[in-house]
PDB file of N, CA and C in Angstrom:
ATOM      1  N   UNK A 200     -30.385  45.920 -31.849  1.00  0.00           N
ATOM      2  CA  UNK A 200     -31.075  44.619 -31.674  1.00  0.00           C
ATOM      3  C   UNK A 200     -30.551  43.566 -32.754  1.00  0.00           C
ATOM      4  N   UNK A 201     -29.416  42.871 -32.419  1.00  0.00           N
ATOM      5  CA  UNK A 201     -28.919  41.932 -33.363  1.00  0.00           C
ATOM      6  C   UNK A 201     -29.816  40.774 -33.615  1.00  0.00           C
ATOM      7  N   UNK A 202     -29.927  40.376 -34.867  1.00  0.00           N
ATOM      8  CA  UNK A 202     -30.547  39.160 -35.265  1.00  0.00           C
ATOM      9  C   UNK A 202     -29.548  38.293 -36.075  1.00  0.00           C
ATOM     10  N   UNK A 203     -29.245  37.114 -35.555  1.00  0.00           N
ATOM     11  CA  UNK A 203     -28.272  36.291 -36.205  1.00  0.00           C
ATOM     12  C   UNK A 203     -28.961  35.151 -36.935  1.00  0.00           C
ATOM     13  N   UNK A 204     -28.593  34.880 -38.123  1.00  0.00           N
ATOM     14  CA  UNK A 204     -29.019  33.768 -38.916  1.00  0.00           C
ATOM     15  C   UNK A 204     -27.891  33.009 -39.253  1.00  0.00           C
ATOM     16  N   UNK A 205     -28.017  31.684 -38.813  1.00  0.00           N
ATOM     17  CA  UNK A 205     -27.020  30.699 -39.043  1.00  0.00           C
ATOM     18  C   UNK A 205     -27.569  29.546 -39.853  1.00  0.00           C
ATOM     19  N   UNK A 206     -26.990  29.360 -41.032  1.00  0.00           N
ATOM     20  CA  UNK A 206     -27.548  28.265 -41.892  1.00  0.00           C
ATOM     21  C   UNK A 206     -26.230  27.297 -42.151  1.00  0.00           C
ATOM     22  N   UNK A 207     -26.504  26.022 -41.917  1.00  0.00           N
ATOM     23  CA  UNK A 207     -25.299  25.097 -42.033  1.00  0.00           C
ATOM     24  C   UNK A 207     -25.704  23.710 -42.414  1.00  0.00           C
ATOM     25  N   UNK A 208     -24.730  22.940 -42.697  1.00  0.00           N
ATOM     26  CA  UNK A 208     -24.942  21.515 -42.947  1.00  0.00           C
ATOM     27  C   UNK A 208     -25.414  20.870 -41.619  1.00  0.00           C
ATOM     28  N   UNK A 209     -26.270  19.899 -41.563  1.00  0.00           N
ATOM     29  CA  UNK A 209     -26.713  19.254 -40.435  1.00  0.00           C
ATOM     30  C   UNK A 209     -25.514  18.925 -39.477  1.00  0.00           C
ATOM     31  N   UNK A 210     -25.702  19.362 -38.232  1.00  0.00           N
ATOM     32  CA  UNK A 210     -24.676  19.104 -37.175  1.00  0.00           C
ATOM     33  C   UNK A 210     -25.126  18.017 -36.261  1.00  0.00           C
ATOM     34  N   UNK A 211     -26.553  17.692 -36.223  1.00  0.00           N
ATOM     35  CA  UNK A 211     -27.017  16.747 -35.379  1.00  0.00           C
ATOM     36  C   UNK A 211     -26.851  16.984 -33.954  1.00  0.00           C
ATOM     37  N   UNK A 212     -26.921  18.273 -33.574  1.00  0.00           N
ATOM     38  CA  UNK A 212     -26.773  18.634 -32.114  1.00  0.00           C
ATOM     39  C   UNK A 212     -28.064  18.316 -31.378  1.00  0.00           C
ATOM     40  N   UNK A 213     -27.808  17.919 -30.116  1.00  0.00           N
ATOM     41  CA  UNK A 213     -28.958  17.643 -29.300  1.00  0.00           C
ATOM     42  C   UNK A 213     -29.525  18.871 -28.743  1.00  0.00           C
ATOM     43  N   UNK A 214     -30.779  18.870 -28.300  1.00  0.00           N
ATOM     44  CA  UNK A 214     -31.445  20.114 -27.815  1.00  0.00           C
ATOM     45  C   UNK A 214     -30.548  20.892 -26.745  1.00  0.00           C
ATOM     46  N   UNK A 215     -29.838  20.096 -25.889  1.00  0.00           N
ATOM     47  CA  UNK A 215     -29.079  20.496 -24.927  1.00  0.00           C
ATOM     48  C   UNK A 215     -27.831  21.260 -25.511  1.00  0.00           C
ATOM     49  N   UNK A 216     -27.165  20.599 -26.489  1.00  0.00           N
ATOM     50  CA  UNK A 216     -26.069  21.214 -27.146  1.00  0.00           C
ATOM     51  C   UNK A 216     -26.380  22.460 -28.012  1.00  0.00           C
ATOM     52  N   UNK A 217     -27.628  22.388 -28.586  1.00  0.00           N
ATOM     53  CA  UNK A 217     -28.076  23.534 -29.278  1.00  0.00           C
ATOM     54  C   UNK A 217     -28.328  24.692 -28.438  1.00  0.00           C
ATOM     55  N   UNK A 218     -28.903  24.465 -27.296  1.00  0.00           N
ATOM     56  CA  UNK A 218     -29.118  25.525 -26.263  1.00  0.00           C
ATOM     57  C   UNK A 218     -27.914  26.086 -25.750  1.00  0.00           C
ATOM     58  N   UNK A 219     -26.857  25.273 -25.466  1.00  0.00           N
ATOM     59  CA  UNK A 219     -25.624  25.767 -25.006  1.00  0.00           C
ATOM     60  C   UNK A 219     -24.882  26.552 -26.033  1.00  0.00           C
ATOM     61  N   UNK A 220     -25.058  26.277 -27.301  1.00  0.00           N
ATOM     62  CA  UNK A 220     -24.400  27.025 -28.427  1.00  0.00           C
ATOM     63  C   UNK A 220     -25.157  28.373 -28.506  1.00  0.00           C
ATOM     64  N   UNK A 221     -26.447  28.373 -28.426  1.00  0.00           N
ATOM     65  CA  UNK A 221     -27.248  29.673 -28.491  1.00  0.00           C
ATOM     66  C   UNK A 221     -26.831  30.562 -27.282  1.00  0.00           C
ATOM     67  N   UNK A 222     -26.755  29.938 -26.094  1.00  0.00           N
ATOM     68  CA  UNK A 222     -26.327  30.705 -24.878  1.00  0.00           C
ATOM     69  C   UNK A 222     -24.955  31.314 -25.148  1.00  0.00           C
ATOM     70  N   UNK A 223     -24.055  30.555 -25.564  1.00  0.00           N
ATOM     71  CA  UNK A 223     -22.587  31.049 -25.788  1.00  0.00           C
ATOM     72  C   UNK A 223     -22.583  32.164 -26.907  1.00  0.00           C
ATOM     73  N   UNK A 224     -23.279  31.916 -28.014  1.00  0.00           N
ATOM     74  CA  UNK A 224     -23.276  32.859 -29.042  1.00  0.00           C
ATOM     75  C   UNK A 224     -23.928  34.139 -28.528  1.00  0.00           C
ATOM     76  N   UNK A 225     -25.076  34.132 -27.803  1.00  0.00           N
ATOM     77  CA  UNK A 225     -25.705  35.209 -27.209  1.00  0.00           C
ATOM     78  C   UNK A 225     -24.808  35.959 -26.295  1.00  0.00           C
ATOM     79  N   UNK A 226     -24.167  35.407 -25.480  1.00  0.00           N
ATOM     80  CA  UNK A 226     -23.153  36.048 -24.573  1.00  0.00           C
ATOM     81  C   UNK A 226     -22.115  36.752 -25.249  1.00  0.00           C
ATOM     82  N   UNK A 227     -21.460  36.051 -26.325  1.00  0.00           N
ATOM     83  CA  UNK A 227     -20.409  36.629 -27.092  1.00  0.00           C
ATOM     84  C   UNK A 227     -20.936  37.904 -27.845  1.00  0.00           C
ATOM     85  N   UNK A 228     -22.016  37.813 -28.462  1.00  0.00           N
ATOM     86  CA  UNK A 228     -22.517  38.967 -29.329  1.00  0.00           C
ATOM     87  C   UNK A 228     -22.781  40.113 -28.247  1.00  0.00           C
ATOM     88  N   UNK A 229     -23.499  39.809 -27.237  1.00  0.00           N
ATOM     89  CA  UNK A 229     -23.806  40.851 -26.352  1.00  0.00           C
ATOM     90  C   UNK A 229     -22.712  41.522 -25.865  1.00  0.00           C
ATOM     91  N   UNK A 230     -21.519  40.796 -25.540  1.00  0.00           N
ATOM     92  CA  UNK A 230     -20.414  41.482 -25.015  1.00  0.00           C
ATOM     93  C   UNK A 230     -19.734  42.239 -26.085  1.00  0.00           C
ATOM     94  N   UNK A 231     -19.574  41.671 -27.273  1.00  0.00           N
ATOM     95  CA  UNK A 231     -18.820  42.344 -28.325  1.00  0.00           C
ATOM     96  C   UNK A 231     -19.513  43.643 -28.938  1.00  0.00           C
ATOM     97  N   UNK A 232     -20.828  43.510 -28.933  1.00  0.00           N
ATOM     98  CA  UNK A 232     -21.633  44.637 -29.479  1.00  0.00           C
ATOM     99  C   UNK A 232     -22.290  45.524 -28.391  1.00  0.00           C
ATOM    100  N   UNK A 233     -21.911  45.270 -27.225  1.00  0.00           N
ATOM    101  CA  UNK A 233     -22.440  46.098 -26.028  1.00  0.00           C
ATOM    102  C   UNK A 233     -24.031  46.082 -25.997  1.00  0.00           C
ATOM    103  N   UNK A 234     -24.518  44.969 -26.237  1.00  0.00           N
ATOM    104  CA  UNK A 234     -26.030  44.897 -26.378  1.00  0.00           C
ATOM    105  C   UNK A 234     -26.595  43.952 -25.323  1.00  0.00           C
ATOM    106  N   UNK A 235     -27.701  44.352 -24.723  1.00  0.00           N
ATOM    107  CA  UNK A 235     -28.257  43.478 -23.676  1.00  0.00           C
ATOM    108  C   UNK A 235     -28.645  42.149 -24.285  1.00  0.00           C
ATOM    109  N   UNK A 236     -28.507  41.061 -23.643  1.00  0.00           N
ATOM    110  CA  UNK A 236     -28.752  39.732 -24.292  1.00  0.00           C
ATOM    111  C   UNK A 236     -30.147  39.556 -24.661  1.00  0.00           C
ATOM    112  N   UNK A 237     -31.062  40.151 -23.891  1.00  0.00           N
ATOM    113  CA  UNK A 237     -32.528  40.039 -24.241  1.00  0.00           C
ATOM    114  C   UNK A 237     -32.918  40.634 -25.623  1.00  0.00           C
ATOM    115  N   UNK A 238     -32.043  41.372 -26.261  1.00  0.00           N
ATOM    116  CA  UNK A 238     -32.282  42.003 -27.451  1.00  0.00           C
ATOM    117  C   UNK A 238     -31.784  41.161 -28.696  1.00  0.00           C
ATOM    118  N   UNK A 239     -31.119  40.116 -28.327  1.00  0.00           N
ATOM    119  CA  UNK A 239     -30.474  39.218 -29.308  1.00  0.00           C
ATOM    120  C   UNK A 239     -31.354  38.056 -29.750  1.00  0.00           C
ATOM    121  N   UNK A 240     -31.608  37.841 -31.095  1.00  0.00           N
ATOM    122  CA  UNK A 240     -32.344  36.682 -31.505  1.00  0.00           C
ATOM    123  C   UNK A 240     -31.430  35.907 -32.421  1.00  0.00           C
ATOM    124  N   UNK A 241     -31.668  34.676 -32.502  1.00  0.00           N
ATOM    125  CA  UNK A 241     -30.983  33.695 -33.308  1.00  0.00           C
ATOM    126  C   UNK A 241     -31.831  32.804 -34.075  1.00  0.00           C
ATOM    127  N   UNK A 242     -31.655  32.696 -35.433  1.00  0.00           N
ATOM    128  CA  UNK A 242     -32.317  31.757 -36.272  1.00  0.00           C
ATOM    129  C   UNK A 242     -31.283  30.751 -36.722  1.00  0.00           C
ATOM    130  N   UNK A 243     -31.621  29.427 -36.446  1.00  0.00           N
ATOM    131  CA  UNK A 243     -30.653  28.383 -36.788  1.00  0.00           C
ATOM    132  C   UNK A 243     -31.264  27.402 -37.638  1.00  0.00           C
ATOM    133  N   UNK A 244     -30.700  27.142 -38.888  1.00  0.00           N
ATOM    134  CA  UNK A 244     -31.244  26.263 -39.850  1.00  0.00           C
ATOM    135  C   UNK A 244     -30.304  25.331 -40.329  1.00  0.00           C
ATOM    136  N   UNK A 245     -30.662  24.089 -40.341  1.00  0.00           N
ATOM    137  CA  UNK A 245     -29.638  22.970 -40.865  1.00  0.00           C
ATOM    138  C   UNK A 245     -30.219  22.538 -42.243  1.00  0.00           C
ATOM    139  N   UNK A 246     -29.214  22.571 -43.203  1.00  0.00           N
ATOM    140  CA  UNK A 246     -29.669  22.358 -44.611  1.00  0.00           C
ATOM    141  C   UNK A 246     -28.722  21.225 -45.205  1.00  0.00           C
ATOM    142  N   UNK A 247     -29.390  20.395 -46.065  1.00  0.00           N
ATOM    143  CA  UNK A 247     -28.543  19.343 -46.662  1.00  0.00           C
ATOM    144  C   UNK A 247     -27.653  20.058 -47.687  1.00  0.00           C
ATOM    145  N   UNK A 248     -26.775  19.198 -48.288  1.00  0.00           N
ATOM    146  CA  UNK A 248     -25.665  19.788 -49.140  1.00  0.00           C
ATOM    147  C   UNK A 248     -26.286  20.497 -50.348  1.00  0.00           C
ATOM    148  N   UNK A 249     -27.296  19.990 -50.990  1.00  0.00           N
ATOM    149  CA  UNK A 249     -27.850  20.543 -52.142  1.00  0.00           C
ATOM    150  C   UNK A 249     -28.511  21.846 -51.812  1.00  0.00           C
ATOM    151  N   UNK A 250     -29.288  21.904 -50.692  1.00  0.00           N
ATOM    152  CA  UNK A 250     -29.963  23.036 -50.312  1.00  0.00           C
ATOM    153  C   UNK A 250     -29.007  24.110 -49.915  1.00  0.00           C
ATOM    154  N   UNK A 251     -27.906  23.817 -49.253  1.00  0.00           N
ATOM    155  CA  UNK A 251     -26.917  24.789 -48.781  1.00  0.00           C
ATOM    156  C   UNK A 251     -26.303  25.363 -50.092  1.00  0.00           C
ATOM    157  N   UNK A 252     -25.913  24.576 -51.195  1.00  0.00           N
ATOM    158  CA  UNK A 252     -25.346  25.073 -52.242  1.00  0.00           C
ATOM    159  C   UNK A 252     -26.220  26.008 -53.079  1.00  0.00           C
ATOM    160  N   UNK A 253     -27.541  25.576 -53.212  1.00  0.00           N
ATOM    161  CA  UNK A 253     -28.522  26.490 -53.944  1.00  0.00           C
ATOM    162  C   UNK A 253     -29.053  27.606 -53.267  1.00  0.00           C
ATOM    163  N   UNK A 254     -29.338  27.525 -51.954  1.00  0.00           N
ATOM    164  CA  UNK A 254     -29.862  28.614 -51.243  1.00  0.00           C
ATOM    165  C   UNK A 254     -28.765  29.532 -50.626  1.00  0.00           C
ATOM    166  N   UNK A 255     -27.666  29.013 -50.149  1.00  0.00           N
ATOM    167  CA  UNK A 255     -26.763  29.891 -49.496  1.00  0.00           C
ATOM    168  C   UNK A 255     -25.527  30.295 -50.424  1.00  0.00           C
ATOM    169  N   UNK A 256     -24.843  29.206 -50.944  1.00  0.00           N
ATOM    170  CA  UNK A 256     -23.605  29.494 -51.776  1.00  0.00           C
ATOM    171  C   UNK A 256     -24.034  30.210 -52.886  1.00  0.00           C
ATOM    172  N   UNK A 257     -25.024  29.817 -53.778  1.00  0.00           N
ATOM    173  CA  UNK A 257     -25.266  30.483 -55.016  1.00  0.00           C
ATOM    174  C   UNK A 257     -26.082  31.804 -54.819  1.00  0.00           C
ATOM    175  N   UNK A 258     -26.914  32.022 -53.874  1.00  0.00           N
ATOM    176  CA  UNK A 258     -27.672  33.057 -53.658  1.00  0.00           C
ATOM    177  C   UNK A 258     -27.143  34.221 -52.695  1.00  0.00           C
ATOM    178  N   UNK A 259     -26.361  33.706 -51.669  1.00  0.00           N
ATOM    179  CA  UNK A 259     -25.875  34.635 -50.699  1.00  0.00           C
ATOM    180  C   UNK A 259     -24.409  34.819 -50.665  1.00  0.00           C
ATOM    181  N   UNK A 260     -23.586  33.778 -50.830  1.00  0.00           N
ATOM    182  CA  UNK A 260     -22.152  33.907 -50.708  1.00  0.00           C
ATOM    183  C   UNK A 260     -21.585  34.434 -52.046  1.00  0.00           C
ATOM    184  N   UNK A 261     -21.800  33.779 -53.102  1.00  0.00           N
ATOM    185  CA  UNK A 261     -21.160  34.177 -54.357  1.00  0.00           C
ATOM    186  C   UNK A 261     -21.469  35.644 -54.680  1.00  0.00           C
ATOM    187  N   UNK A 262     -22.789  36.072 -54.749  1.00  0.00           N
ATOM    188  CA  UNK A 262     -23.005  37.426 -55.207  1.00  0.00           C
ATOM    189  C   UNK A 262     -22.616  38.470 -54.205  1.00  0.00           C
ATOM    190  N   UNK A 263     -22.460  38.106 -52.938  1.00  0.00           N
ATOM    191  CA  UNK A 263     -22.026  39.110 -51.886  1.00  0.00           C
ATOM    192  C   UNK A 263     -20.641  38.918 -51.388  1.00  0.00           C
ATOM    193  N   UNK A 264     -19.894  38.058 -52.082  1.00  0.00           N
ATOM    194  CA  UNK A 264     -18.386  37.775 -51.578  1.00  0.00           C
ATOM    195  C   UNK A 264     -17.705  38.971 -51.184  1.00  0.00           C
ATOM    196  N   UNK A 265     -17.718  40.046 -52.032  1.00  0.00           N
ATOM    197  CA  UNK A 265     -17.028  41.173 -51.826  1.00  0.00           C
ATOM    198  C   UNK A 265     -17.324  41.846 -50.392  1.00  0.00           C
ATOM    199  N   UNK A 266     -18.545  41.634 -50.016  1.00  0.00           N
ATOM    200  CA  UNK A 266     -19.065  42.302 -48.754  1.00  0.00           C
ATOM    201  C   UNK A 266     -19.001  41.425 -47.526  1.00  0.00           C
ATOM    202  N   UNK A 267     -18.689  40.158 -47.631  1.00  0.00           N
ATOM    203  CA  UNK A 267     -18.659  39.331 -46.531  1.00  0.00           C
ATOM    204  C   UNK A 267     -17.687  39.661 -45.533  1.00  0.00           C
ATOM    205  N   UNK A 268     -18.089  39.617 -44.247  1.00  0.00           N
ATOM    206  CA  UNK A 268     -17.222  39.941 -43.122  1.00  0.00           C
ATOM    207  C   UNK A 268     -16.140  38.903 -42.989  1.00  0.00           C
ATOM    208  N   UNK A 269     -16.401  37.694 -43.297  1.00  0.00           N
ATOM    209  CA  UNK A 269     -15.433  36.607 -43.419  1.00  0.00           C
ATOM    210  C   UNK A 269     -15.791  35.841 -44.714  1.00  0.00           C
ATOM    211  N   UNK A 270     -14.781  35.710 -45.616  1.00  0.00           N
ATOM    212  CA  UNK A 270     -14.980  35.121 -46.739  1.00  0.00           C
ATOM    213  C   UNK A 270     -14.632  33.585 -46.730  1.00  0.00           C
ATOM    214  N   UNK A 271     -15.285  32.778 -47.612  1.00  0.00           N
ATOM    215  CA  UNK A 271     -15.008  31.294 -47.518  1.00  0.00           C
ATOM    216  C   UNK A 271     -13.548  30.938 -47.975  1.00  0.00           C
ATOM    217  N   UNK A 272     -13.122  29.873 -47.413  1.00  0.00           N
ATOM    218  CA  UNK A 272     -11.833  29.353 -47.938  1.00  0.00           C
ATOM    219  C   UNK A 272     -12.017  27.984 -48.583  1.00  0.00           C
ATOM    220  N   UNK A 273     -13.176  27.973 -49.195  1.00  0.00           N
ATOM    221  CA  UNK A 273     -13.582  26.753 -49.881  1.00  0.00           C
ATOM    222  C   UNK A 273     -14.340  27.101 -51.089  1.00  0.00           C
ATOM    223  N   UNK A 274     -14.460  26.095 -52.049  1.00  0.00           N
ATOM    224  CA  UNK A 274     -15.387  26.194 -53.222  1.00  0.00           C
ATOM    225  C   UNK A 274     -16.421  25.169 -53.194  1.00  0.00           C
ATOM    226  N   UNK A 275     -17.598  25.515 -53.676  1.00  0.00           N
ATOM    227  CA  UNK A 275     -18.622  24.457 -53.996  1.00  0.00           C
ATOM    228  C   UNK A 275     -18.916  24.394 -55.445  1.00  0.00           C
TER     229      UNK A 275
END
């Protein structure tokens, strides 16, 4: 039962764009992980630059860099 957490800078997506994104991501994950889509949940949070740095970069990316499935190609 995959649960996806996506935290990013504000993208300003409309409700329709956000729903299309969620639908596409759900279909992709379901296909790649051979999981029924009804088992997939998505948490989407938009953070300003300061919150992203303090909550994501400093607490999640930097200390876990070695274990990230995809490493950042940028620095904050």
